[in-house]
């Protein structure tokens, strides 16, 4: 996958992509990141990227010309075999569709993405209207720029690319991959400060472990994010488990991580 990022602050991307899984993905050429300073696409002496908003109001707005020109320059470098029609041009904005694991999965299918990071008060509306194909928000809060949101999106997408994580199957089990949260994970030692790893995980009985994990997925989602359960297809047995747990007066005592409350 090739990812082009338009930003006023290319240096902000140096650290996040220089470590661990992400660095390995770059070294193995599973992904390439191309940074473009929006300022490089200006033509005036002062390299002006922003201007006052028409109609007044606080802050500065990013001008359309350098952003259009940067995207056009990236597109003009695309090899003919790449399907330009399928090239998402994504603006990071708190007004976009809410980013989720499903969006990450969707974006991971493309071979090329362009991400545009806004700053200050945002971006001239004509960028939204006539240039971008998608607008993404990472949550209902406002940040100073699109660089952290772009990093979040890229990280979530890249770890889904084949070969990026050690085990091909691991992203499938994770929280949100199938609409639910992941089961609790333990590693050695088996007893730490008197707190034991659940017996079943040490049993070596794979069927029992799988059953326990599925129950924990439901239990945990019920405890932390009951809204997710409503949107997920559960089998009859699982639905019955949810009903049993929600009708149990001692529901909190079923939770693994919390001490029973008196
Ligand atoms: N005035 C704008 C907010 C501008 S924030 C408004 O009210 O909608 C400045 C820039 O930060 C935005 O252009 C966007 O690129 C980025 N940004 C801020 N919060 C974001 C979020 N939650 N998701 C994605 N991008 C965000």
XYZ file of N, CA, C and O in Angstrom, residues 35-145:
444
model
N 5.350 11.836 2.376
C 4.913 13.076 3.033
C 5.031 14.249 2.077
O 6.040 14.375 1.362
N 4.009 15.089 2.061
C 4.014 16.273 1.196
C 3.708 17.488 2.051
O 2.646 17.536 2.685
N 4.610 18.432 2.054
C 4.362 19.673 2.787
C 3.478 20.578 1.913
O 3.885 20.967 0.808
N 2.303 20.900 2.410
C 1.356 21.720 1.641
C 2.023 23.040 1.223
O 1.773 23.566 0.142
N 2.906 23.502 2.096
C 3.611 24.760 1.822
C 4.437 24.712 0.533
O 4.637 25.716 -0.134
N 4.903 23.524 0.172
C 5.710 23.392 -1.048
C 4.892 23.616 -2.316
O 5.446 23.683 -3.406
N 3.584 23.671 -2.184
C 2.732 23.830 -3.373
C 2.173 25.244 -3.472
O 1.203 25.482 -4.177
N 2.778 26.165 -2.737
C 2.374 27.573 -2.848
C 3.296 28.243 -3.865
O 4.388 27.733 -4.153
N 2.863 29.409 -4.385
C 3.676 30.079 -5.407
C 4.114 31.473 -4.996
O 4.905 32.088 -5.685
N 3.565 31.987 -3.898
C 3.932 33.349 -3.509
C 5.211 33.348 -2.669
O 5.636 32.294 -2.150
N 5.764 34.510 -2.545
C 7.053 34.677 -1.859
C 7.002 34.152 -0.416
O 7.957 33.578 0.093
N 5.864 34.377 0.248
C 5.770 34.005 1.670
C 5.235 32.590 1.891
O 5.021 32.172 3.016
N 5.015 31.865 0.822
C 4.475 30.490 0.928
C 3.217 30.457 1.796
O 3.127 29.699 2.768
N 2.256 31.258 1.433
C 1.048 31.397 2.243
C 0.130 30.191 2.052
O -0.262 29.872 0.935
N -0.182 29.555 3.178
C -1.074 28.383 3.101
C -2.466 28.682 3.662
O -3.392 27.898 3.470
N -2.597 29.810 4.392
C -3.888 30.069 5.039
C -4.279 31.531 4.862
O -3.452 32.367 4.468
N -5.526 31.823 5.160
C -6.001 33.203 5.021
C -7.219 33.376 5.933
O -7.749 32.390 6.461
N -7.635 34.635 6.082
C -8.769 34.936 6.968
C -10.066 34.376 6.388
O -10.216 34.322 5.170
N -10.977 33.979 7.246
C -12.241 33.446 6.721
C -13.121 34.570 6.149
O -13.247 35.619 6.769
N -13.690 34.318 4.991
C -14.692 35.241 4.457
C -15.844 35.316 5.443
O -16.254 34.283 6.003
N -16.360 36.513 5.633
C -17.495 36.670 6.541
C -17.073 36.913 7.971
O -17.920 37.087 8.853
N -15.759 36.855 8.202
C -15.245 37.126 9.546
C -15.250 35.914 10.450
O -15.618 34.808 10.020
N -14.825 36.095 11.673
C -14.752 34.979 12.621
C -13.323 34.686 12.978
O -12.394 35.213 12.346
N -13.135 33.854 14.008
C -11.786 33.620 14.509
C -11.003 32.654 13.619
O -11.595 31.883 12.864
N -9.690 32.718 13.759
C -8.830 31.706 13.155
C -8.582 31.891 11.676
O -9.079 32.826 11.058
N -7.778 30.976 11.163
C -7.376 31.014 9.761
C -7.869 29.753 9.062
O -8.012 28.707 9.679
N -8.061 29.889 7.752
C -8.569 28.762 6.964
C -7.504 28.372 5.934
O -6.895 29.251 5.315
N -7.298 27.090 5.764
C -6.314 26.643 4.770
C -6.846 26.925 3.369
O -7.980 26.573 3.039
N -6.012 27.513 2.550
C -6.395 27.898 1.189
C -6.548 26.659 0.305
O -5.843 25.674 0.485
N -7.426 26.753 -0.689
C -7.633 25.564 -1.520
C -6.499 25.269 -2.500
O -6.171 24.098 -2.739
N -5.878 26.342 -3.081
C -4.967 26.090 -4.220
C -3.836 25.092 -3.927
O -3.655 24.137 -4.690
N -3.060 25.273 -2.827
C -1.951 24.324 -2.631
C -2.430 22.895 -2.397
O -1.745 21.936 -2.781
N -3.617 22.750 -1.795
C -4.117 21.388 -1.520
C -4.529 20.716 -2.837
O -4.156 19.567 -3.101
N -5.261 21.446 -3.673
C -5.626 20.884 -4.987
C -4.366 20.533 -5.780
O -4.266 19.455 -6.366
N -3.398 21.454 -5.767
C -2.193 21.220 -6.580
C -1.378 20.040 -6.065
O -0.826 19.269 -6.848
N -1.331 19.891 -4.746
C -0.589 18.751 -4.188
C -1.241 17.433 -4.614
O -0.557 16.503 -5.044
N -2.561 17.371 -4.507
C -3.263 16.129 -4.885
C -3.083 15.867 -6.381
O -2.810 14.732 -6.797
N -3.191 16.916 -7.189
C -3.041 16.732 -8.633
C -1.636 16.267 -8.985
O -1.459 15.415 -9.870
N -0.648 16.783 -8.261
C 0.724 16.370 -8.519
C 0.927 14.884 -8.156
O 1.563 14.137 -8.896
N 0.329 14.456 -7.052
C 0.442 13.039 -6.653
C -0.231 12.165 -7.712
O 0.318 11.154 -8.151
N -1.410 12.607 -8.151
C -2.147 11.806 -9.142
C -1.398 11.720 -10.467
O -1.429 10.687 -11.134
N -0.704 12.803 -10.816
C -0.019 12.788 -12.114
C 1.184 11.836 -12.098
O 1.676 11.437 -13.140
N 1.642 11.465 -10.894
C 2.765 10.523 -10.789
C 2.320 9.065 -10.790
O 3.151 8.159 -10.758
N 1.001 8.851 -10.791
C 0.513 7.472 -10.666
C 0.756 6.707 -11.963
O 0.521 7.215 -13.050
N 1.239 5.494 -11.807
C 1.491 4.655 -12.973
C 0.165 4.286 -13.633
O -0.849 4.159 -12.952
N 0.156 4.113 -14.960
C -1.108 3.863 -15.659
C -1.837 2.612 -15.167
O -3.066 2.554 -15.203
N -1.084 1.622 -14.660
C -1.743 0.377 -14.234
C -2.561 0.558 -12.945
O -3.406 -0.260 -12.617
N -2.295 1.646 -12.224
C -3.063 1.857 -10.997
C -4.419 2.479 -11.334
O -4.498 3.419 -12.111
N -5.471 1.953 -10.750
C -6.818 2.433 -11.046
C -7.099 3.708 -10.252
O -7.417 3.674 -9.078
N -6.967 4.849 -10.927
C -7.103 6.132 -10.232
C -8.537 6.340 -9.731
O -8.766 6.995 -8.711
N -9.478 5.745 -10.433
C -10.877 5.878 -10.017
C -11.097 5.367 -8.611
O -11.986 5.819 -7.897
N -10.247 4.428 -8.185
C -10.430 3.803 -6.876
C -9.476 4.383 -5.839
O -9.133 3.718 -4.884
N -9.039 5.603 -6.058
C -8.074 6.197 -5.125
C -8.800 7.085 -4.115
O -9.259 8.163 -4.463
N -8.927 6.622 -2.860
C -9.594 7.467 -1.874
C -8.744 8.700 -1.520
O -7.549 8.583 -1.271
N -9.379 9.854 -1.556
C -8.732 11.101 -1.135
C -9.486 11.528 0.116
O -10.642 11.928 0.054
N -8.815 11.368 1.256
C -9.517 11.455 2.542
C -9.124 12.725 3.279
O -7.936 12.970 3.516
N -10.105 13.499 3.664
C -9.854 14.659 4.516
C -10.135 14.264 5.960
O -11.201 13.708 6.267
N -9.171 14.522 6.853
C -9.413 14.322 8.282
C -10.153 15.545 8.786
O -9.674 16.669 8.627
N -11.306 15.338 9.357
C -12.110 16.455 9.851
C -13.067 15.970 10.931
O -13.605 14.861 10.821
N -13.284 16.794 11.967
C -14.237 16.359 13.008
C -15.672 16.259 12.477
O -16.549 15.779 13.177
N -15.871 16.704 11.218
C -17.214 16.617 10.634
C -17.394 15.363 9.775
O -18.452 15.176 9.175
N -16.352 14.527 9.698
C -16.423 13.356 8.821
C -17.176 12.196 9.444
O -17.642 12.275 10.578
N -17.249 11.094 8.679
C -17.874 9.881 9.250
C -16.926 9.331 10.317
O -15.698 9.435 10.197
N -17.531 8.746 11.334
C -16.757 8.307 12.488
C -15.905 7.084 12.139
O -16.422 6.103 11.617
N -14.616 7.182 12.411
C -13.690 6.088 12.097
C -13.940 4.899 13.012
O -14.191 5.070 14.207
N -13.886 3.701 12.448
C -14.090 2.483 13.233
C -13.228 1.370 12.629
O -12.638 1.544 11.562
N -13.214 0.239 13.293
C -12.471 -0.921 12.783
C -12.983 -1.317 11.399
O -12.215 -1.716 10.530
N -14.281 -1.148 11.222
C -14.879 -1.458 9.914
C -14.331 -0.522 8.827
O -14.027 -0.964 7.720
N -14.184 0.765 9.161
C -13.606 1.712 8.191
C -12.164 1.308 7.893
O -11.716 1.378 6.747
N -11.429 0.905 8.938
C -10.037 0.484 8.737
C -9.990 -0.709 7.781
O -9.159 -0.767 6.872
N -10.905 -1.658 7.987
C -10.940 -2.837 7.111
C -11.237 -2.432 5.666
O -10.603 -2.909 4.726
N -12.185 -1.531 5.533
C -12.572 -1.051 4.206
C -11.364 -0.388 3.508
O -11.055 -0.702 2.359
N -10.660 0.488 4.230
C -9.538 1.214 3.616
C -8.354 0.289 3.331
O -7.572 0.552 2.420
N -8.231 -0.783 4.126
C -7.082 -1.681 3.937
C -7.155 -2.435 2.607
O -6.178 -3.033 2.183
N -8.291 -2.382 1.933
C -8.440 -3.081 0.642
C -7.835 -2.291 -0.525
O -7.634 -2.821 -1.602
N -7.574 -1.008 -0.313
C -7.032 -0.184 -1.392
C -5.511 -0.314 -1.453
O -4.865 -0.610 -0.460
N -4.955 -0.034 -2.635
C -3.494 -0.081 -2.749
C -2.882 1.301 -2.569
O -1.666 1.444 -2.488
N -3.730 2.328 -2.548
C -3.209 3.696 -2.468
C -4.233 4.573 -1.755
O -5.426 4.489 -2.059
N -3.759 5.380 -0.814
C -4.636 6.334 -0.122
C -3.953 7.701 -0.116
O -2.727 7.780 -0.014
N -4.767 8.752 -0.192
C -4.241 10.105 0.038
C -4.973 10.674 1.253
O -6.204 10.629 1.308
N -4.211 11.177 2.225
C -4.810 11.765 3.426
C -4.456 13.250 3.509
O -3.282 13.609 3.308
N -5.443 14.059 3.795
C -5.217 15.503 3.899
C -5.459 15.941 5.346
O -6.542 15.712 5.897
N -4.431 16.554 5.928
C -4.533 17.017 7.316
C -4.831 18.510 7.334
O -4.049 19.298 6.797
N -5.921 18.887 7.949
C -6.235 20.306 8.118
C -5.505 20.883 9.318
O -4.807 20.166 10.059
N -5.636 22.172 9.500
C -5.059 22.838 10.665
C -5.822 24.123 10.910
O -6.690 24.479 10.123
N -5.505 24.792 11.992
C -6.161 26.062 12.330
C -7.678 25.855 12.384
O -8.138 24.885 12.974
N -8.433 26.732 11.702
C -9.898 26.613 11.749
C -10.419 25.539 10.802
O -11.606 25.242 10.788
N -9.544 24.997 9.972
C -9.980 23.983 9.017
C -9.576 24.352 7.605
O -8.609 25.098 7.405
N -10.319 23.823 6.655
C -9.919 23.843 5.254
C -11.035 24.503 4.444
O -12.214 24.304 4.753
N -10.662 25.269 3.426
C -11.654 25.890 2.536
C -12.643 24.819 2.040
O -12.249 23.734 1.600
N -13.920 25.129 2.156
C -14.987 24.169 1.882
C -14.899 23.546 0.474
O -15.350 22.429 0.241
N -14.272 24.278 -0.466
C -14.194 23.734 -1.835
C -13.336 22.468 -1.913
O -13.486 21.671 -2.842
N -12.479 22.275 -0.920
C -11.712 21.021 -0.860
C -12.670 19.857 -0.594
O -12.621 18.816 -1.255
N -13.566 20.046 0.375
C -14.576 19.020 0.675
C -15.478 18.783 -0.544
O -15.790 17.671 -0.895
N -15.887 19.891 -1.167
C -16.892 19.802 -2.233
C -16.351 19.202 -3.520
O -17.056 18.461 -4.189
N -15.107 19.534 -3.875
C -14.654 19.212 -5.229
C -13.379 18.387 -5.303
O -12.912 18.096 -6.397
N -12.782 18.047 -4.164
C -11.513 17.313 -4.249
C -11.567 15.968 -3.533
O -11.165 14.956 -4.098
N -12.079 15.968 -2.309
C -11.959 14.736 -1.528
C -13.089 13.761 -1.876
O -14.151 14.160 -2.356
N -12.807 12.480 -1.635
C -13.832 11.456 -1.871
C -14.391 10.942 -0.540
O -15.333 10.169 -0.533
N -13.750 11.320 0.557
C -14.150 10.773 1.851
C -13.729 11.750 2.948
O -12.709 12.427 2.811
N -14.499 11.809 4.012
C -14.139 12.646 5.156
C -14.234 11.780 6.397
O -15.254 11.132 6.628
N -13.166 11.777 7.192
C -13.114 10.881 8.362
C -12.821 11.679 9.623
O -11.938 12.541 9.648
N -13.576 11.365 10.670
C -13.338 11.908 11.999
C -12.914 10.759 12.898
O -13.444 9.655 12.790
N -11.961 11.011 13.810
C -11.588 9.923 14.730
C -12.352 10.014 16.044
O -12.116 9.219 16.945
N -13.279 10.935 16.164
C -14.066 10.990 17.391
C -14.694 12.349 17.553
O -14.302 13.321 16.894
N -15.646 12.419 18.462
C -16.390 13.658 18.650
C -15.665 14.603 19.599
O -16.100 14.837 20.726
N -14.550 15.084 19.147
C -13.766 16.090 19.866
C -12.933 16.786 18.808
O -12.782 16.276 17.697
N -12.374 17.949 19.155
C -11.636 18.728 18.156
C -10.167 18.815 18.545
O -9.827 19.200 19.663
N -9.301 18.444 17.611
C -7.857 18.514 17.816
C -7.308 19.718 17.048
O -8.026 20.330 16.262
N -6.029 20.009 17.262
C -5.481 21.199 16.593
C -5.174 20.934 15.126
O -5.101 21.860 14.334
N -4.961 19.677 14.764
C -4.620 19.389 13.377
C -4.970 17.967 13.001
O -5.288 17.134 13.862
